[in-house]
Tab-separated table of C-alpha atoms in Angstrom:
chain	number	residue	atom	x	y	z
A	1	MET	CA	86.597	46.214	-44.822
A	2	LYS	CA	82.901	45.467	-45.140
A	3	LYS	CA	83.567	41.656	-44.943
A	4	SER	CA	85.504	42.199	-41.541
A	5	ILE	CA	82.758	44.317	-39.921
A	6	LEU	CA	80.098	41.638	-41.060
A	7	SER	CA	82.322	38.983	-39.558
A	8	LEU	CA	82.817	41.057	-36.328
A	9	CYS	CA	78.954	41.438	-36.103
A	10	VAL	CA	78.419	37.691	-36.534
A	11	PHE	CA	81.221	37.008	-33.650
A	12	LEU	CA	79.360	39.288	-31.603
A	13	SER	CA	75.967	37.926	-32.160
A	14	ALA	CA	77.038	34.617	-31.265
A	15	LEU	CA	78.998	35.857	-28.217
A	16	THR	CA	75.729	37.316	-27.180
A	17	LEU	CA	73.730	34.206	-27.675
A	18	LEU	CA	76.439	32.486	-25.399
A	19	HIS	CA	76.087	35.008	-22.830
A	20	ALA	CA	72.308	34.609	-22.875
A	21	ALA	CA	72.700	30.573	-22.672
A	22	ASP	CA	74.778	31.118	-19.754
A	23	ASP	CA	72.662	33.542	-17.716
A	24	ASN	CA	69.727	31.278	-18.246
A	25	PHE	CA	71.721	28.153	-17.609
A	26	THR	CA	73.142	29.793	-14.225
A	27	LYS	CA	69.426	30.953	-13.353
A	28	GLY	CA	68.050	27.675	-14.068
A	29	LYS	CA	70.478	26.017	-11.809
A	30	GLU	CA	69.843	28.154	-9.050
A	31	LEU	CA	66.070	27.932	-9.341
A	32	LEU	CA	66.567	24.192	-9.255
A	33	LYS	CA	68.540	24.403	-6.066
A	34	LYS	CA	65.467	26.228	-4.464
A	35	ARG	CA	63.177	23.591	-5.836
A	36	LYS	CA	61.174	26.231	-8.065
A	37	PHE	CA	61.103	23.475	-10.735
A	38	ILE	CA	58.732	25.160	-13.319
A	39	GLU	CA	60.753	28.627	-13.340
A	40	ALA	CA	63.872	26.374	-13.705
A	41	GLU	CA	62.437	24.687	-16.599
A	42	ASN	CA	61.496	27.967	-18.228
A	43	ALA	CA	65.147	29.099	-17.881
A	44	LEU	CA	66.891	26.097	-19.001
A	45	ARG	CA	64.584	25.780	-22.267
A	46	LYS	CA	65.809	29.373	-22.976
A	47	ALA	CA	69.279	28.336	-22.362
A	48	ILE	CA	69.098	25.492	-24.981
A	49	GLU	CA	67.351	28.028	-27.457
A	50	SER	CA	70.728	29.926	-27.414
A	51	GLN	CA	72.731	26.717	-27.024
A	52	PRO	CA	71.026	23.611	-28.696
A	53	ASN	CA	74.356	21.741	-28.427
A	54	SER	CA	75.007	21.551	-24.607
A	55	ALA	CA	74.488	18.182	-23.126
A	56	GLU	CA	74.906	19.838	-19.669
A	57	ILE	CA	71.948	22.006	-20.084
A	58	TYR	CA	69.756	19.075	-21.342
A	59	ASN	CA	70.766	17.044	-18.277
A	60	GLU	CA	69.788	19.928	-16.001
A	61	LEU	CA	66.466	20.369	-17.772
A	62	ALA	CA	65.937	16.548	-17.258
A	63	ILE	CA	66.243	16.965	-13.515
A	64	THR	CA	63.816	19.646	-13.605
A	65	LEU	CA	61.446	17.461	-15.362
A	66	GLY	CA	61.915	14.368	-13.010
A	67	ASN	CA	61.194	16.600	-10.066
A	68	GLN	CA	57.734	17.291	-11.797
A	69	GLY	CA	57.096	13.899	-12.170
A	70	LYS	CA	57.384	14.072	-16.033
A	71	PHE	CA	59.571	10.900	-16.225
A	72	ASP	CA	58.843	10.253	-19.853
A	73	GLU	CA	59.830	13.547	-21.054
A	74	GLU	CA	62.858	13.509	-18.722
A	75	GLN	CA	64.136	10.386	-20.447
A	76	LYS	CA	63.644	11.963	-23.947
A	77	VAL	CA	65.648	15.025	-22.709
A	78	LEU	CA	68.508	12.562	-21.146
A	79	SER	CA	68.539	10.619	-24.430
A	80	LYS	CA	69.095	14.035	-26.280
A	81	ALA	CA	72.191	14.826	-23.782
A	82	LEU	CA	73.649	11.271	-24.450
A	83	GLU	CA	73.101	11.782	-28.168
A	84	LEU	CA	75.286	14.926	-27.731
A	85	ASN	CA	77.918	13.477	-25.540
A	86	PRO	CA	77.727	9.505	-25.372
A	87	SER	CA	80.354	9.687	-22.540
A	88	TYR	CA	78.258	11.506	-20.008
A	89	ALA	CA	78.089	9.354	-17.348
A	90	GLU	CA	75.836	11.450	-15.076
A	91	ALA	CA	73.433	11.649	-17.803
A	92	TYR	CA	73.304	7.645	-17.725
A	93	SER	CA	73.008	7.800	-13.853
A	94	ASN	CA	70.016	10.455	-14.061
A	95	LEU	CA	68.350	8.241	-16.654
A	96	GLY	CA	68.654	5.230	-14.329
A	97	ASN	CA	67.193	7.458	-11.543
A	98	SER	CA	64.475	8.191	-13.896
A	99	PHE	CA	63.434	4.514	-14.765
A	100	SER	CA	64.014	3.785	-10.786
A	101	SER	CA	61.089	6.656	-10.103
A	102	GLN	CA	58.668	4.416	-12.496
A	103	LYS	CA	59.862	1.209	-10.879
A	104	LYS	CA	61.696	-0.108	-13.993
A	105	TYR	CA	64.576	-1.380	-11.990
A	106	LYS	CA	66.252	-3.400	-14.747
A	107	GLU	CA	66.240	-0.572	-17.066
A	108	ALA	CA	67.625	1.524	-14.369
A	109	LEU	CA	70.297	-0.904	-13.571
A	110	GLU	CA	71.477	-0.858	-17.312
A	111	ASN	CA	71.872	2.724	-17.142
A	112	TYR	CA	73.704	2.730	-13.750
A	113	ASP	CA	76.059	-0.072	-15.176
A	114	LYS	CA	76.718	2.313	-18.014
A	115	ALA	CA	77.660	5.334	-15.892
A	116	ILE	CA	79.859	3.070	-13.640
A	117	SER	CA	81.779	1.877	-16.785
A	118	LEU	CA	82.483	5.428	-17.722
A	119	LYS	CA	83.192	6.742	-13.991
A	120	PRO	CA	84.108	3.870	-12.012
A	121	GLU	CA	85.305	6.060	-9.139
A	122	ASN	CA	81.870	7.477	-8.644
A	123	ALA	CA	80.313	6.405	-5.376
A	124	VAL	CA	77.084	7.997	-6.101
A	125	PHE	CA	76.696	5.477	-9.093
A	126	TYR	CA	77.140	2.590	-7.041
A	127	TYR	CA	74.803	3.919	-4.427
A	128	ASN	CA	72.282	4.329	-6.913
A	129	ARG	CA	73.019	0.779	-8.268
A	130	GLY	CA	72.327	-0.692	-4.562
A	131	ASN	CA	69.149	1.229	-4.252
A	132	ALA	CA	67.706	-0.576	-7.526
A	133	LEU	CA	69.275	-3.884	-6.491
A	134	THR	CA	67.361	-3.580	-3.187
A	135	ALA	CA	64.066	-2.852	-4.966
A	136	LEU	CA	64.585	-6.064	-7.004
A	137	ASN	CA	65.329	-8.018	-3.697
A	138	ASN	CA	68.877	-8.691	-4.798
A	139	PHE	CA	70.257	-8.068	-1.426
A	140	THR	CA	73.619	-9.809	-1.797
A	141	GLU	CA	74.519	-7.484	-4.826
A	142	SER	CA	72.784	-4.682	-3.286
A	143	ILE	CA	74.981	-4.853	-0.220
A	144	ALA	CA	78.091	-5.309	-2.395
A	145	ALA	CA	77.006	-1.951	-4.276
A	146	PHE	CA	76.813	-0.102	-0.995
A	147	VAL	CA	80.168	-1.441	0.305
A	148	LYS	CA	81.879	-0.133	-2.653
A	149	ALA	CA	80.057	3.331	-2.576
A	150	ILE	CA	81.418	3.442	0.934
A	151	GLU	CA	84.968	2.238	-0.101
A	152	LEU	CA	84.990	5.039	-2.567
A	153	ASP	CA	83.631	7.577	-0.340
A	154	PRO	CA	83.919	6.745	3.354
A	155	GLN	CA	81.821	9.815	4.539
A	156	PHE	CA	78.690	8.470	2.486
A	157	GLU	CA	76.067	8.619	5.239
A	158	GLN	CA	73.292	7.576	3.157
A	159	ALA	CA	75.000	4.624	2.006
A	160	TYR	CA	75.463	3.283	5.422
A	161	LEU	CA	71.819	3.647	5.969
A	162	ASN	CA	70.528	1.909	2.724
A	163	MET	CA	72.849	-0.854	3.393
A	164	GLY	CA	71.378	-1.419	6.789
A	165	TYR	CA	68.224	-1.634	5.302
A	166	SER	CA	69.339	-4.086	2.711
A	167	PHE	CA	70.467	-6.000	5.618
A	168	THR	CA	67.241	-5.831	7.310
A	169	SER	CA	65.400	-6.650	4.161
A	170	ALA	CA	67.411	-9.960	3.766
A	171	GLY	CA	66.520	-10.965	7.412
A	172	LYS	CA	70.252	-10.468	8.762
A	173	PHE	CA	69.152	-8.023	11.540
A	174	ASP	CA	72.480	-8.548	13.489
A	175	ASP	CA	74.330	-7.163	10.244
A	176	ALA	CA	71.836	-4.456	10.016
A	177	LEU	CA	72.517	-3.142	13.799
A	178	ARG	CA	76.249	-3.829	13.114
A	179	THR	CA	76.178	-1.430	10.014
A	180	TYR	CA	74.329	1.215	11.904
A	181	THR	CA	76.361	1.111	15.073
A	182	ALA	CA	79.640	1.611	12.809
A	183	ALA	CA	77.957	4.350	10.949
A	184	ILE	CA	77.022	5.984	14.464
A	185	GLU	CA	80.743	6.049	15.383
A	186	LYS	CA	81.427	7.975	12.177
A	187	PHE	CA	78.268	10.225	12.316
A	188	PRO	CA	77.330	10.515	15.849
A	189	SER	CA	75.070	13.466	15.212
A	190	SER	CA	72.939	11.634	12.863
A	191	ALA	CA	69.468	11.388	14.154
A	192	GLU	CA	68.412	9.073	10.962
A	193	LEU	CA	71.178	6.795	12.020
A	194	LEU	CA	70.164	6.460	15.633
A	195	ARG	CA	66.575	5.861	14.587
A	196	ALA	CA	67.440	3.240	12.109
A	197	ALA	CA	69.324	1.394	14.737
A	198	GLY	CA	66.544	1.804	16.896
A	199	ASN	CA	64.353	0.145	14.380
A	200	ALA	CA	66.830	-2.734	13.910
A	201	ALA	CA	67.093	-3.393	17.820
A	202	MET	CA	63.265	-3.487	17.819
A	203	ILE	CA	63.060	-6.304	15.258
A	204	LYS	CA	65.790	-7.987	17.370
A	205	ALA	CA	63.366	-7.698	20.445
A	206	GLU	CA	66.279	-5.697	22.106
A	207	TYR	CA	63.742	-3.175	23.456
A	208	ALA	CA	65.951	-1.389	26.137
A	209	GLN	CA	68.642	-0.825	23.483
A	210	ALA	CA	66.135	0.338	20.918
A	211	GLU	CA	64.671	2.787	23.651
A	212	GLN	CA	68.224	4.104	24.037
A	213	TYR	CA	68.679	4.780	20.302
A	214	TYR	CA	65.399	6.551	19.942
A	215	ALA	CA	65.886	8.696	23.112
A	216	GLN	CA	69.444	9.534	21.576
A	217	SER	CA	67.906	10.466	18.086
A	218	ILE	CA	65.238	12.692	19.717
A	219	GLN	CA	68.184	14.605	21.404
A	220	LYS	CA	69.538	15.321	18.012
A	221	ASP	CA	66.332	16.037	16.566
A	222	SER	CA	63.130	16.711	18.871
A	223	LEU	CA	60.889	17.782	15.890
A	224	TYR	CA	60.403	14.357	14.417
A	225	ALA	CA	57.220	12.835	15.229
A	226	ASP	CA	58.052	9.406	13.874
A	227	ALA	CA	61.056	9.324	16.403
A	228	TRP	CA	58.557	9.994	19.335
A	229	ASN	CA	56.265	7.632	18.120
A	230	ASN	CA	58.859	4.696	17.916
A	231	LEU	CA	60.182	5.540	21.469
A	232	GLY	CA	56.585	5.321	22.680
A	233	LEU	CA	56.375	1.798	21.059
A	234	ALA	CA	59.699	0.788	22.599
A	235	ARG	CA	58.458	1.969	26.084
A	236	GLN	CA	55.143	0.529	25.695
A	237	THR	CA	56.895	-2.929	24.881
A	238	LEU	CA	58.887	-2.659	28.217
A	239	HIS	CA	55.827	-1.827	30.048
A	240	PHE	CA	56.684	1.785	30.869
A	241	TYR	CA	53.261	2.786	30.174
A	242	GLY	CA	53.298	6.427	31.617
A	243	GLU	CA	56.594	7.157	29.645
A	244	ALA	CA	55.003	5.701	26.446
A	245	ILE	CA	52.078	7.956	26.795
A	246	SER	CA	54.088	10.828	27.040
A	247	ALA	CA	55.989	9.998	23.830
A	248	PHE	CA	53.020	9.343	21.809
A	249	GLN	CA	51.450	12.592	23.019
A	250	LYS	CA	54.612	14.506	22.006
A	251	ALA	CA	54.321	12.673	18.546
A	252	LEU	CA	50.869	14.007	18.307
A	253	ARG	CA	51.727	17.507	19.276
A	254	LEU	CA	54.054	17.606	16.463
A	255	ASP	CA	51.616	15.968	13.895
A	256	LYS	CA	47.934	15.987	15.056
A	257	LYS	CA	47.109	13.538	12.239
A	258	PHE	CA	49.547	10.744	13.041
A	259	THR	CA	47.242	8.073	12.668
A	260	GLN	CA	49.523	5.354	13.888
A	261	ALA	CA	50.507	7.480	16.966
A	262	TRP	CA	46.744	7.820	17.786
A	263	ASN	CA	46.288	3.991	17.649
A	264	ASN	CA	49.674	3.413	19.764
A	265	LEU	CA	48.398	5.727	22.181
A	266	GLY	CA	45.037	3.963	22.251
A	267	THR	CA	46.752	0.427	22.811
A	268	THR	CA	48.795	1.983	25.749
A	269	TYR	CA	45.533	3.243	27.259
A	270	LEU	CA	43.902	-0.160	26.570
A	271	ALA	CA	46.770	-1.926	28.408
A	272	LYS	CA	46.072	0.245	31.610
A	273	ARG	CA	42.429	-0.447	31.284
A	274	MET	CA	41.727	3.288	30.684
A	275	TYR	CA	38.846	2.494	28.313
A	276	ASP	CA	37.436	5.792	27.623
A	277	SER	CA	40.756	7.581	26.770
A	278	ALA	CA	41.662	4.266	24.600
A	279	ARG	CA	38.290	4.518	22.778
A	280	ILE	CA	38.822	8.195	21.855
A	281	CYS	CA	41.993	7.471	20.489
A	282	PHE	CA	41.091	4.798	18.258
A	283	VAL	CA	37.942	6.767	17.132
A	284	GLU	CA	40.496	9.732	16.297
A	285	ALA	CA	42.664	7.469	14.212
A	286	ILE	CA	39.746	5.981	12.387
A	287	LYS	CA	38.424	9.593	11.656
A	288	ILE	CA	41.894	10.388	10.064
A	289	THR	CA	42.294	7.111	8.357
A	290	PRO	CA	38.674	5.348	7.891
A	291	ASN	CA	40.327	2.172	6.404
A	292	PHE	CA	43.027	1.791	9.132
A	293	ALA	CA	42.189	-1.828	10.000
A	294	LYS	CA	44.342	-2.028	13.116
A	295	ALA	CA	42.237	0.796	14.921
A	296	HIS	CA	39.055	-0.942	13.984
A	297	TYR	CA	40.626	-4.276	15.339
A	298	ASN	CA	41.930	-2.619	18.546
A	299	LEU	CA	38.441	-0.832	19.173
A	300	SER	CA	36.759	-4.338	18.805
A	301	ILE	CA	39.149	-5.861	21.634
A	302	LEU	CA	38.285	-2.715	23.758
A	303	TYR	CA	34.425	-3.503	23.223
A	304	THR	CA	35.058	-7.152	23.869
A	305	GLU	CA	36.794	-6.426	27.027
A	306	ASN	CA	33.644	-4.446	28.248
A	307	ALA	CA	31.327	-7.298	27.042
A	308	ASP	CA	29.768	-4.797	24.385
A	309	LEU	CA	29.720	-7.578	21.895
A	310	ASP	CA	27.540	-5.857	19.314
A	311	ASN	CA	29.779	-3.086	18.902
A	312	ALA	CA	32.735	-5.302	19.167
A	313	LEU	CA	31.208	-7.309	16.211
A	314	LYS	CA	30.709	-4.120	14.147
A	315	ALA	CA	34.201	-3.052	14.731
A	316	ILE	CA	35.836	-6.185	13.697
A	317	THR	CA	33.708	-6.367	10.780
A	318	ASN	CA	34.840	-3.177	9.553
A	319	ALA	CA	38.653	-4.590	10.407
A	320	GLY	CA	38.045	-7.367	8.152
A	321	ASN	CA	36.626	-5.568	5.345
A	322	TYR	CA	39.728	-3.350	5.118
A	323	ASP	CA	42.334	-6.342	5.749
A	324	THR	CA	40.749	-9.556	4.493
A	325	LYS	CA	43.900	-11.706	5.016
A	326	ASN	CA	44.837	-11.024	8.744
A	327	PRO	CA	44.266	-14.125	10.418
A	328	ALA	CA	44.191	-12.278	14.134
A	329	ILE	CA	40.975	-10.220	12.759
A	330	TRP	CA	39.318	-13.447	11.913
A	331	TYR	CA	40.419	-15.172	15.371
A	332	GLN	CA	38.902	-12.022	17.060
A	333	THR	CA	35.883	-12.450	15.123
A	334	GLY	CA	35.749	-15.878	16.391
A	335	ILE	CA	35.955	-15.108	20.152
A	336	ILE	CA	33.157	-12.509	19.791
A	337	TYR	CA	30.725	-15.323	18.206
A	338	SER	CA	32.054	-17.578	20.880
A	339	ARG	CA	30.897	-15.216	23.745
A	340	LYS	CA	27.896	-14.703	22.067
A	341	GLY	CA	27.051	-18.355	22.387
A	342	GLN	CA	27.213	-18.805	18.430
A	343	ILE	CA	29.698	-21.773	18.676
A	344	ARG	CA	29.186	-23.049	14.996
A	345	ASN	CA	29.855	-19.436	13.791
A	346	ALA	CA	32.821	-19.266	15.971
A	347	ILE	CA	34.545	-22.319	14.698
A	348	SER	CA	33.882	-21.124	10.990
A	349	PHE	CA	36.025	-17.949	11.856
A	350	PHE	CA	38.970	-19.689	13.864
A	351	GLU	CA	39.081	-21.960	10.953
A	352	LYS	CA	39.345	-18.828	8.564
A	353	ALA	CA	42.335	-17.742	10.689
A	354	THR	CA	44.000	-21.111	10.259
A	355	GLN	CA	43.430	-20.845	6.477
A	356	TYR	CA	45.504	-17.595	6.508
A	357	ASP	CA	48.222	-18.942	9.033
A	358	SER	CA	48.307	-22.723	9.333
A	359	THR	CA	50.559	-22.297	12.427
A	360	TYR	CA	47.901	-20.376	14.425
A	361	SER	CA	47.920	-22.625	17.525
A	362	ASP	CA	45.471	-20.349	19.498
A	363	ALA	CA	42.827	-20.849	16.809
A	364	TYR	CA	43.304	-24.773	16.481
A	365	TYR	CA	42.940	-24.717	20.357
A	366	ALA	CA	39.763	-22.578	20.455
A	367	MET	CA	38.259	-24.679	17.522
A	368	ALA	CA	39.266	-27.824	19.965
A	369	ILE	CA	37.319	-26.515	22.906
A	370	LEU	CA	34.176	-25.421	20.871
A	371	ALA	CA	33.836	-28.819	19.073
A	372	ARG	CA	34.042	-30.456	22.484
A	373	ARG	CA	31.155	-28.205	23.502
A	374	ILE	CA	29.235	-29.058	20.415
A	375	ALA	CA	29.928	-32.805	20.984
A	376	ASN	CA	28.547	-32.183	24.576
A	377	GLY	CA	25.358	-30.866	23.185
A	378	GLU	CA	26.011	-27.066	23.201
A	379	ASP	CA	24.657	-24.951	20.190
A	380	PRO	CA	22.861	-27.988	18.415
A	381	ILE	CA	21.655	-27.766	14.893
A	382	PRO	CA	17.816	-27.015	15.412
A	383	PRO	CA	15.675	-29.797	14.431
A	384	ILE	CA	13.960	-29.556	10.944
A	385	GLU	CA	10.379	-29.220	12.357
A	386	SER	CA	11.422	-26.237	14.077
A	387	GLN	CA	11.925	-24.434	10.846
A	388	ASN	CA	8.169	-24.457	10.222
A	389	LEU	CA	8.541	-26.682	7.206
A	390	ALA	CA	6.069	-29.176	5.954
A	391	VAL	CA	8.355	-32.520	5.431
A	392	SER	CA	7.887	-36.151	5.745
A	393	GLU	CA	8.769	-38.353	8.641
A	394	GLU	CA	11.477	-39.492	6.461
A	395	LYS	CA	13.168	-36.269	5.914
A	396	LYS	CA	12.770	-35.466	9.636
A	397	GLN	CA	14.897	-38.822	10.211
A	398	GLN	CA	17.370	-37.994	7.575
A	399	HIS	CA	17.849	-34.626	9.407
A	400	LYS	CA	18.102	-36.251	12.825
A	401	GLN	CA	20.931	-38.473	11.522
A	402	PHE	CA	22.657	-35.567	9.974
A	403	ARG	CA	22.551	-33.734	13.410
A	404	ASP	CA	23.801	-36.906	15.205
A	405	ASP	CA	26.665	-37.601	12.774
A	406	PHE	CA	27.546	-33.838	12.948
A	407	VAL	CA	27.768	-34.103	16.897
A	408	LYS	CA	29.684	-37.195	16.638
A	409	GLY	CA	32.067	-35.518	14.006
A	410	MET	CA	32.814	-32.497	16.444
A	411	GLY	CA	34.009	-35.001	19.003
A	412	ILE	CA	36.522	-36.437	16.560
A	413	VAL	CA	37.871	-33.206	15.070
A	414	SER	CA	38.072	-31.790	18.577
A	415	ALA	CA	40.597	-34.211	19.323
A	416	GLN	CA	42.406	-33.602	16.124
A	417	TRP	CA	42.609	-29.848	16.439
A	418	MET	CA	43.622	-30.422	20.128
A	419	GLU	CA	46.545	-32.362	19.079
A	420	LYS	CA	47.601	-29.996	16.163
A	421	ALA	CA	47.443	-27.277	18.766
A	422	ALA	CA	49.576	-28.945	21.017
A	423	ARG	CA	52.197	-29.929	18.195
A	424	LEU	CA	52.435	-26.224	17.384
A	425	GLY	CA	53.375	-25.284	20.975
A	426	ASN	CA	50.036	-24.243	22.333
A	427	ALA	CA	50.657	-24.336	26.297
A	428	ASN	CA	47.017	-25.149	27.129
A	429	ALA	CA	46.676	-27.919	24.384
A	430	LYS	CA	49.976	-29.235	25.612
A	431	LYS	CA	48.672	-29.470	29.272
A	432	GLU	CA	45.420	-30.947	28.082
A	433	MET	CA	47.222	-33.523	26.059
A	434	GLY	CA	49.567	-34.470	29.132
A	435	GLU	CA	46.312	-34.864	31.289
A	436	GLN	CA	44.691	-37.134	28.718
């Protein structure tokens, strides 16, 4: 009798532990859904104390850790789940997601492939695989993975979105737009798909179509600042400046610290020669993001158009400090020095622009024109005696020879640069070459 009572007590104790584990497990999952990750982690750890052999609880705990950025710990917990249940496909997929969060895409793929081998009918596993392959720039295989995900789940909207992104990344813009168009037929209320279609149309320079997609996306979700900004860009490109200004202003009402929208509003005012309004916008963009090179560059354009060359030079110098490899910045620097009459300095910056873009025909044309001006006697190298140096007559003659050779050389390179500019399609250079 005593033995029976003891057995019953052990059974009831075990049952109590199981109920406690179930309660904490349920509580942890609910907290996870509410994105209360720390509370969820605490509840799930208590569940594990009561039920230490549950792979499912370890899997849920891992998800809470991953959402807190604790990826190394997440991977250890998932490894424990897989030790308890080596056939746990979802745990392999989550392990892949953890590695993807650390940009360890090859390790991620290994785990996605294991998950697929265990559950080949799971669309999410193929979707995850596609994302990792996209990150590795393996677009052919990533697209195939998204196709398979959609085949398994035709209502998988995000798979359409990411497949379109893969096509875009692969330079297949027609395929990207076709993917988004087909998806929109299935999900006509998706603002995200409409925005993606607008982006693809913008890349294809189909600006009117892009404007339509952006406008439709705003009808579905009018509180998304990016959509208003993109609509403004499409309208700006179509020279609908008034409508573009309204769209950018709407984006900024939704997000006052939207740096790109401030910059884009500024470029629209600049196109309308509304210089004071443009300057305010560029300054605001720089105030929010001081290292935003585009805003510094555009501010330099504004000052140049207003013949304020000193401020133009300060602005373009800031732009160059933040974006050292942008040929347009060095070209603009050359323009400013040219207008200041510092021709040799200007040529050096135009030449720097061609170092970063060897097809920059405008830079070659500008160098050709300026070199010709030097050959015709402008901006000469000062004679050595003007430098207040005590030098011999021989040194003076050597320096004069150097100056003469430099001027002669400028005449030769001027013709070479003009020819190159014409070959690269510069209209002014082609006209000059035709006249010659």
